């Protein structure tokens, strides 16, 4: 059985005038400021957001899953660079906000797989990574290509 991981947020004030700190409790690697006005602004101004944390979770989970599937397909991953762009927008049906999309971009250096094999592994990883599975209500797109 895999361990449970924990993060904790302490929030003070209202949505527009409040702020908080999210602590990565399990790892102890840091505490980060959050605020709604900065979450909704183009410039995050030194704060993180739930969307950035989802992007971090998704990109790292996807990279792990893809490396496993490349090996399963007979390849050897040399390097993978994964970016997850997570968009927040208005939820016109339920009100408030929702994640409106996630764009995964991966560039890889892989021995033993051609572009078609890499693309197949990349698509399988998109469908099978645990964070992708958790986010099935969000449209997830993929841009995958080999480099070098």
Coordinates of N, CA, C and O in Angstrom, one line a residue:
X1 N 0.8 -1.2 0.0 CA 0.0 0.0 0.0 C 0.9 1.2 0.0 O 1.9 1.3 0.7
X2 N 0.5 2.2 -0.8 CA 1.2 3.5 -0.9 C 0.9 4.4 0.3 O -0.3 4.4 0.8
X3 N 1.8 5.3 0.7 CA 1.5 6.2 1.8 C 0.5 7.3 1.4 O 0.3 7.6 0.2
X4 N -0.1 7.9 2.4 CA -0.9 9.1 2.2 C 0.0 10.4 2.3 O 0.8 10.4 3.2
X5 N -0.2 11.3 1.5 CA 0.5 12.6 1.6 C -0.4 13.7 2.0 O -1.6 13.7 1.7
X6 N 0.1 14.7 2.7 CA -0.7 15.7 3.3 C -0.1 17.1 3.0 O 1.1 17.3 3.1
X7 N -1.0 18.0 2.7 CA -0.8 19.5 2.6 C -1.8 20.2 3.5 O -2.9 19.6 3.7
X8 N -1.4 21.3 4.1 CA -2.3 22.0 5.0 C -2.3 23.5 4.6 O -1.3 24.1 4.2
X9 N -3.5 24.1 4.6 CA -3.6 25.5 4.3 C -4.2 26.3 5.5 O -5.2 25.9 6.0
X10 N -3.5 27.4 5.9 CA -4.1 28.3 6.9 C -4.5 29.5 6.2 O -3.7 30.1 5.5
X11 N -5.8 29.9 6.3 CA -6.3 31.1 5.6 C -6.9 32.1 6.6 O -7.6 31.7 7.6
X12 N -6.7 33.3 6.3 CA -7.2 34.4 7.2 C -7.9 35.4 6.3 O -7.3 35.9 5.3
X13 N -9.1 35.8 6.7 CA -9.8 36.8 6.0 C -10.8 36.3 4.9 O -10.9 35.1 4.8
X14 N -11.4 37.2 4.2 CA -12.3 36.9 3.2 C -11.6 36.5 1.9 O -10.4 36.6 1.8
X15 N -12.4 36.3 0.8 CA -11.8 35.9 -0.5 C -11.0 37.0 -1.1 O -9.8 36.7 -1.5
X16 N -11.5 38.2 -1.2 CA -10.8 39.2 -1.8 C -9.7 39.9 -1.0 O -8.7 40.4 -1.5
X17 N -9.9 40.0 0.3 CA -8.9 40.6 1.2 C -8.1 39.7 2.0 O -7.2 40.1 2.7
X18 N -8.4 38.4 1.9 CA -7.6 37.4 2.7 C -6.4 36.9 2.0 O -6.2 37.2 0.8
X19 N -5.7 36.0 2.7 CA -4.6 35.4 2.2 C -4.3 34.1 3.0 O -4.8 34.0 4.1
X20 N -3.4 33.3 2.5 CA -3.1 32.1 3.3 C -1.7 31.6 3.0 O -1.0 32.2 2.1
X21 N -1.4 30.5 3.6 CA -0.2 29.8 3.4 C -0.5 28.3 3.2 O -1.2 27.8 4.1
X22 N 0.0 27.7 2.2 CA -0.1 26.3 2.0 C 1.2 25.6 2.3 O 2.3 26.1 1.9
X23 N 1.1 24.6 3.2 CA 2.3 23.9 3.7 C 2.3 22.5 3.1 O 1.3 21.8 3.2
X24 N 3.4 22.1 2.5 CA 3.6 20.8 2.0 C 4.1 20.0 3.2 O 5.3 19.8 3.5
X25 N 3.1 19.5 4.0 CA 3.3 18.9 5.3 C 4.1 17.6 5.3 O 5.1 17.4 6.0
X26 N 3.8 16.7 4.4 CA 4.4 15.4 4.3 C 5.9 15.5 4.1 O 6.7 14.8 4.7
X27 N 6.3 16.3 3.1 CA 7.7 16.4 2.7 C 8.4 17.5 3.5 O 9.7 17.4 3.7
X28 N 7.7 18.4 4.0 CA 8.3 19.5 4.8 C 9.2 20.4 3.9 O 10.1 21.2 4.4
X29 N 9.0 20.4 2.6 CA 9.9 21.2 1.7 C 9.5 22.6 1.6 O 10.3 23.4 1.0
X30 N 8.4 23.0 2.1 CA 8.1 24.4 2.0 C 6.7 24.8 2.4 O 5.8 24.0 2.4
X31 N 6.6 26.1 2.6 CA 5.3 26.8 2.9 C 5.2 27.9 1.9 O 6.2 28.7 1.7
X32 N 4.1 28.1 1.2 CA 3.9 29.0 0.1 C 2.7 29.9 0.3 O 1.6 29.4 0.7
X33 N 2.8 31.2 0.0 CA 1.7 32.1 0.1 C 0.7 31.9 -1.0 O 1.1 31.6 -2.2
X34 N -0.6 32.1 -0.7 CA -1.7 32.0 -1.7 C -2.6 33.2 -1.4 O -2.8 33.6 -0.2
X35 N -3.2 33.7 -2.5 CA -4.2 34.8 -2.3 C -5.1 34.7 -3.6 O -4.6 34.5 -4.7
X36 N -6.4 35.0 -3.4 CA -7.3 35.0 -4.6 C -7.0 36.1 -5.6 O -6.9 35.8 -6.8
X37 N -6.8 37.3 -5.2 CA -6.5 38.4 -6.2 C -5.2 38.0 -7.0 O -5.2 38.2 -8.3
X38 N -4.2 37.4 -6.4 CA -3.0 37.1 -7.2 C -3.3 35.8 -8.0 O -2.7 35.6 -9.1
X39 N -4.2 34.9 -7.5 CA -4.5 33.7 -8.2 C -5.2 34.1 -9.5 O -5.0 33.5 -10.6
X40 N -6.0 35.2 -9.5 CA -6.8 35.6 -10.7 C -6.0 36.6 -11.6 O -6.5 36.9 -12.6
X41 N -4.8 37.0 -11.2 CA -4.0 38.0 -11.9 C -3.0 37.3 -12.8 O -2.6 36.1 -12.6
X42 N -2.6 37.9 -13.9 CA -1.6 37.4 -14.8 C -0.2 37.2 -14.1 O 0.4 36.2 -14.2
X43 N 0.1 38.2 -13.2 CA 1.4 38.1 -12.5 C 1.1 37.6 -11.1 O 0.4 38.2 -10.3
X44 N 1.6 36.4 -10.8 CA 1.3 35.8 -9.5 C 2.0 36.5 -8.4 O 1.7 36.2 -7.2
X45 N 3.0 37.3 -8.6 CA 3.6 38.1 -7.6 C 4.2 37.4 -6.4 O 4.0 37.8 -5.3
X46 N 4.8 36.2 -6.7 CA 5.5 35.5 -5.7 C 4.6 34.6 -4.9 O 5.0 34.0 -3.9
X47 N 3.3 34.4 -5.3 CA 2.4 33.5 -4.6 C 2.1 32.3 -5.6 O 2.3 32.4 -6.8
X48 N 1.7 31.2 -5.0 CA 1.3 30.0 -5.8 C -0.2 30.0 -5.8 O -0.9 30.9 -5.3
X49 N -0.8 29.0 -6.5 CA -2.2 28.9 -6.6 C -2.5 27.4 -6.6 O -1.7 26.6 -6.9
X50 N -3.8 27.0 -6.4 CA -4.2 25.7 -6.5 C -3.9 25.1 -7.9 O -3.5 24.0 -8.1
X51 N -4.1 26.0 -8.9 CA -3.8 25.6 -10.3 C -2.4 25.3 -10.6 O -2.0 24.3 -11.2
X52 N -1.5 26.1 -10.0 CA 0.0 25.8 -10.1 C 0.3 24.5 -9.4 O 1.1 23.7 -9.9
X53 N -0.3 24.3 -8.3 CA 0.0 23.0 -7.5 C -0.5 21.8 -8.3 O 0.1 20.8 -8.3
X54 N -1.7 22.0 -8.9 CA -2.2 20.9 -9.7 C -1.3 20.6 -10.9 O -1.0 19.5 -11.3
X55 N -0.8 21.7 -11.5 CA 0.2 21.6 -12.6 C 1.4 20.9 -12.2 O 1.9 20.0 -12.9
X56 N 1.9 21.2 -11.0 CA 3.1 20.5 -10.5 C 2.9 19.0 -10.3 O 3.7 18.2 -10.7
X57 N 1.7 18.7 -9.7 CA 1.3 17.3 -9.5 C 1.2 16.6 -10.8 O 1.7 15.5 -10.9
X58 N 0.5 17.2 -11.7 CA 0.2 16.5 -13.0 C 1.5 16.3 -13.8 O 1.7 15.2 -14.3
X59 N 2.3 17.3 -13.9 CA 3.6 17.2 -14.7 C 4.5 16.1 -14.1 O 5.1 15.3 -14.9
X60 N 4.6 16.1 -12.8 CA 5.5 15.1 -12.2 C 5.0 13.7 -12.3 O 5.7 12.7 -12.6
X61 N 3.7 13.5 -12.0 CA 3.0 12.2 -12.1 C 3.1 11.7 -13.6 O 3.4 10.5 -13.8
X62 N 2.8 12.6 -14.5 CA 2.9 12.2 -15.9 C 4.3 11.7 -16.4 O 4.4 10.7 -17.0
X63 N 5.3 12.5 -15.9 CA 6.7 12.1 -16.3 C 7.0 10.7 -15.7 O 7.6 9.9 -16.4
X64 N 6.6 10.4 -14.5 CA 6.9 9.1 -13.9 C 6.2 8.0 -14.7 O 6.8 7.0 -15.0
X65 N 4.9 8.2 -15.0 CA 4.1 7.2 -15.7 C 4.7 7.0 -17.1 O 4.8 5.9 -17.6
X66 N 5.0 8.1 -17.8 CA 5.6 8.0 -19.2 C 6.9 7.2 -19.2 O 7.1 6.4 -20.0
X67 N 7.7 7.5 -18.2 CA 9.0 6.8 -18.1 C 8.8 5.3 -18.0 O 9.5 4.5 -18.6
X68 N 7.8 4.9 -17.2 CA 7.5 3.5 -17.0 C 7.0 2.9 -18.3 O 7.4 1.8 -18.7
X69 N 6.1 3.6 -19.0 CA 5.5 3.1 -20.2 C 6.5 3.0 -21.4 O 6.5 2.1 -22.2
X70 N 7.5 3.9 -21.4 CA 8.5 3.9 -22.4 C 9.4 2.6 -22.2 O 9.6 1.9 -23.2
X71 N 9.7 2.3 -21.0 CA 10.5 1.1 -20.7 C 9.7 -0.1 -21.0 O 10.2 -1.1 -21.6
X72 N 8.4 -0.1 -20.7 CA 7.5 -1.2 -21.0 C 7.5 -1.5 -22.5 O 7.3 -2.6 -22.9
X73 N 7.6 -0.4 -23.3 CA 7.5 -0.5 -24.8 C 8.9 -0.9 -25.4 O 9.0 -1.0 -26.6
X74 N 9.9 -1.1 -24.5 CA 11.2 -1.4 -25.0 C 12.2 -0.3 -25.2 O 13.3 -0.5 -25.7
X75 N 11.8 0.9 -24.8 CA 12.7 2.1 -24.9 C 13.4 2.4 -23.6 O 13.1 1.8 -22.6
X76 N 14.3 3.3 -23.7 CA 15.1 3.8 -22.6 C 15.0 5.3 -22.5 O 15.6 6.0 -23.4
X77 N 14.3 5.9 -21.6 CA 14.2 7.3 -21.5 C 15.5 7.9 -21.0 O 16.0 7.5 -20.0
X78 N 16.0 8.9 -21.8 CA 17.2 9.6 -21.4 C 16.8 10.9 -20.7 O 17.4 11.2 -19.7
X79 N 15.8 11.6 -21.2 CA 15.3 12.8 -20.5 C 13.9 13.0 -21.0 O 13.5 12.8 -22.2
X80 N 13.1 13.5 -20.1 CA 11.7 14.0 -20.4 C 11.5 15.3 -19.8 O 11.8 15.6 -18.6
X81 N 11.0 16.3 -20.6 CA 10.6 17.6 -20.1 C 9.1 17.7 -20.2 O 8.6 17.7 -21.4
X82 N 8.4 17.8 -19.1 CA 6.9 17.9 -19.1 C 6.5 19.2 -18.5 O 6.9 19.6 -17.4
X83 N 5.6 19.9 -19.2 CA 5.0 21.1 -18.8 C 3.5 20.8 -18.7 O 2.9 20.2 -19.6
X84 N 2.8 21.2 -17.6 CA 1.4 21.2 -17.5 C 0.9 22.6 -17.4 O 1.3 23.3 -16.4
X85 N 0.0 23.1 -18.3 CA -0.6 24.4 -18.2 C -2.0 24.2 -17.8 O -2.8 23.6 -18.5
X86 N -2.4 24.6 -16.6 CA -3.7 24.5 -16.0 C -4.5 25.8 -16.0 O -4.0 26.8 -15.5
X87 N -5.6 25.8 -16.7 CA -6.4 27.0 -16.8 C -7.6 27.0 -15.9 O -8.3 26.0 -15.7
X88 N -7.9 28.2 -15.3 CA -9.0 28.4 -14.5 C -10.0 29.4 -15.2 O -9.5 30.3 -15.8
X89 N -11.2 29.1 -15.1 CA -12.2 29.9 -15.7 C -13.6 29.9 -15.0 O -13.8 29.1 -14.1
X90 N -14.5 30.6 -15.5 CA -15.8 30.7 -15.0 C -16.6 29.4 -15.2 O -16.5 28.8 -16.3
X91 N -17.3 28.9 -14.2 CA -18.2 27.7 -14.3 C -19.6 28.3 -14.6 O -20.3 28.6 -13.6
X92 N -20.0 28.3 -15.9 CA -21.3 28.9 -16.2 C -22.4 28.1 -15.8 O -23.5 28.5 -15.6
X93 N -22.2 26.7 -15.6 CA -23.3 25.8 -15.3 C -23.5 25.8 -13.7 O -24.6 25.9 -13.3
X94 N -22.5 25.7 -13.0 CA -22.6 25.5 -11.5 C -22.3 26.8 -10.8 O -22.5 26.8 -9.5
X95 N -21.8 27.8 -11.4 CA -21.4 29.0 -10.8 C -20.0 28.9 -10.2 O -19.4 27.9 -10.2
X96 N -19.4 30.1 -9.9 CA -18.0 30.1 -9.4 C -17.0 29.8 -10.5 O -17.2 30.3 -11.7
X97 N -16.0 29.1 -10.2 CA -14.9 28.8 -11.1 C -14.7 27.3 -11.2 O -15.1 26.5 -10.4
X98 N -13.9 26.9 -12.3 CA -13.6 25.5 -12.5 C -12.3 25.5 -13.3 O -11.9 26.5 -14.0
X99 N -11.6 24.3 -13.3 CA -10.5 24.1 -14.2 C -11.1 23.9 -15.6 O -12.0 23.1 -15.8
X100 N -10.6 24.7 -16.5 CA -11.2 24.7 -17.9 C -10.4 23.9 -18.8 O -10.8 23.6 -19.9
X101 N -9.2 23.5 -18.5 CA -8.3 22.7 -19.3 C -6.9 22.5 -18.8 O -6.5 23.3 -18.0
X102 N -6.3 21.5 -19.2 CA -4.9 21.2 -18.9 C -4.2 20.8 -20.2 O -4.7 19.9 -20.9
X103 N -3.2 21.5 -20.5 CA -2.4 21.1 -21.7 C -1.0 20.6 -21.2 O -0.3 21.2 -20.5
X104 N -0.8 19.3 -21.5 CA 0.4 18.6 -21.2 C 1.3 18.7 -22.4 O 0.9 18.4 -23.6
X105 N 2.5 19.2 -22.2 CA 3.5 19.2 -23.3 C 4.7 18.4 -22.9 O 5.2 18.6 -21.8
X106 N 5.1 17.5 -23.7 CA 6.3 16.6 -23.3 C 7.3 16.6 -24.5 O 6.9 16.4 -25.7
X107 N 8.5 16.8 -24.2 CA 9.6 16.6 -25.1 C 10.5 15.6 -24.5 O 10.9 15.7 -23.4
X108 N 10.9 14.6 -25.3 CA 11.7 13.5 -24.8 C 12.9 13.1 -25.6 O 12.8 13.3 -26.9
X109 N 13.9 12.7 -25.0 CA 15.0 12.0 -25.6 C 15.0 10.6 -25.2 O 15.1 10.3 -24.0
X110 N 14.7 9.7 -26.1 CA 14.4 8.3 -25.8 C 15.2 7.4 -26.8 O 15.2 7.6 -28.0
X111 N 15.9 6.4 -26.3 CA 16.5 5.4 -27.1 C 15.6 4.2 -27.3 O 14.9 3.8 -26.4
X112 N 15.6 3.7 -28.5 CA 14.8 2.4 -28.7 C 13.4 2.6 -29.1 O 12.7 1.6 -29.3
X113 N 12.9 3.8 -29.2 CA 11.5 4.1 -29.7 C 11.5 5.1 -30.8 O 12.2 6.1 -30.7
X114 N 10.7 4.9 -31.8 CA 10.6 5.9 -32.8 C 9.4 6.9 -32.4 O 8.9 6.7 -31.3
X115 N 9.2 7.9 -33.2 CA 8.2 8.9 -32.9 C 6.8 8.3 -32.6 O 6.1 8.7 -31.7
X116 N 6.4 7.3 -33.4 CA 5.1 6.7 -33.3 C 5.0 5.9 -31.9 O 4.0 6.0 -31.2
X117 N 6.1 5.2 -31.6 CA 6.2 4.5 -30.3 C 6.1 5.4 -29.1 O 5.5 5.2 -28.1
X118 N 6.8 6.5 -29.3 CA 6.9 7.5 -28.2 C 5.5 8.2 -28.0 O 5.0 8.3 -26.9
X119 N 4.8 8.5 -29.1 CA 3.5 9.1 -29.1 C 2.5 8.2 -28.5 O 1.6 8.6 -27.7
X120 N 2.6 6.9 -28.8 CA 1.7 5.9 -28.2 C 1.9 5.8 -26.7 O 0.9 5.8 -26.0
X121 N 3.1 5.8 -26.3 CA 3.4 5.7 -24.8 C 2.9 7.0 -24.2 O 2.3 7.0 -23.1
X122 N 3.1 8.1 -24.8 CA 2.7 9.4 -24.3 C 1.2 9.5 -24.1 O 0.7 10.0 -23.1
X123 N 0.4 9.0 -25.1 CA -1.0 9.0 -25.0 C -1.5 8.0 -23.9 O -2.4 8.4 -23.1
X124 N -0.9 6.9 -23.8 CA -1.2 5.9 -22.7 C -0.9 6.5 -21.3 O -1.7 6.3 -20.4
X125 N 0.2 7.2 -21.2 CA 0.5 7.9 -19.9 C -0.5 8.9 -19.6 O -0.9 9.1 -18.4
X126 N -1.0 9.7 -20.6 CA -2.0 10.7 -20.3 C -3.3 10.1 -19.7 O -3.9 10.6 -18.8
X127 N -3.6 8.9 -20.2 CA -4.8 8.2 -19.7 C -4.6 7.5 -18.4 O -5.6 7.4 -17.6
X128 N -3.4 7.1 -18.1 CA -3.2 6.2 -17.0 C -2.5 6.8 -15.8 O -2.4 6.1 -14.7
X129 N -2.0 8.0 -15.9 CA -1.3 8.6 -14.7 C -2.4 8.9 -13.7 O -3.5 9.3 -14.0
X130 N -2.1 8.6 -12.4 CA -3.2 8.8 -11.4 C -3.7 10.2 -11.3 O -4.9 10.3 -11.0
X131 N -2.9 11.2 -11.6 CA -3.5 12.6 -11.5 C -4.4 12.8 -12.7 O -5.5 13.4 -12.5
X132 N -4.1 12.3 -13.9 CA -5.0 12.4 -15.0 C -6.3 11.7 -14.7 O -7.4 12.2 -15.0
X133 N -6.3 10.5 -14.0 CA -7.5 9.8 -13.6 C -8.3 10.7 -12.7 O -9.5 10.7 -12.7
X134 N -7.6 11.3 -11.7 CA -8.3 12.2 -10.8 C -9.0 13.4 -11.4 O -10.0 13.9 -10.9
X135 N -8.5 13.8 -12.5 CA -8.9 15.0 -13.2 C -9.8 14.7 -14.4 O -9.8 15.5 -15.4
X136 N -10.5 13.6 -14.4 CA -11.3 13.2 -15.6 C -12.3 14.3 -16.0 O -12.8 14.3 -17.1
X137 N -12.8 15.1 -15.1 CA -13.7 16.1 -15.5 C -13.2 17.3 -16.2 O -13.9 18.3 -16.5
X138 N -11.9 17.3 -16.4 CA -11.2 18.4 -17.1 C -10.7 18.0 -18.4 O -10.1 16.9 -18.5
X139 N -10.8 18.8 -19.5 CA -10.3 18.5 -20.8 C -8.8 18.5 -20.7 O -8.2 19.6 -20.4
X140 N -8.1 17.4 -21.0 CA -6.7 17.3 -21.0 C -6.2 17.0 -22.4 O -6.6 16.1 -23.1
X141 N -5.3 17.9 -22.9 CA -4.8 17.8 -24.3 C -3.3 17.5 -24.1 O -2.7 17.7 -23.1
X142 N -2.7 16.9 -25.2 CA -1.3 16.5 -25.2 C -0.6 16.9 -26.4 O -1.1 16.7 -27.5
X143 N 0.6 17.4 -26.3 CA 1.5 17.7 -27.3 C 2.8 17.0 -27.0 O 3.5 17.4 -26.1
X144 N 3.1 15.9 -27.7 CA 4.2 15.0 -27.5 C 5.1 14.9 -28.7 O 4.6 14.7 -29.8
X145 N 6.4 15.0 -28.5 CA 7.4 14.9 -29.6 C 8.8 14.5 -29.0 O 9.1 14.8 -27.9
X146 N 9.5 13.7 -29.9 CA 10.9 13.4 -29.5 C 11.8 14.5 -30.0 O 11.5 15.3 -30.9
X147 N 12.9 14.7 -29.3 CA 13.9 15.6 -29.6 C 15.2 14.9 -29.9 O 15.4 13.8 -29.4
X148 N 16.1 15.5 -30.6 CA 17.4 14.9 -30.8 C 17.5 13.8 -31.7 O 17.1 12.8 -32.0

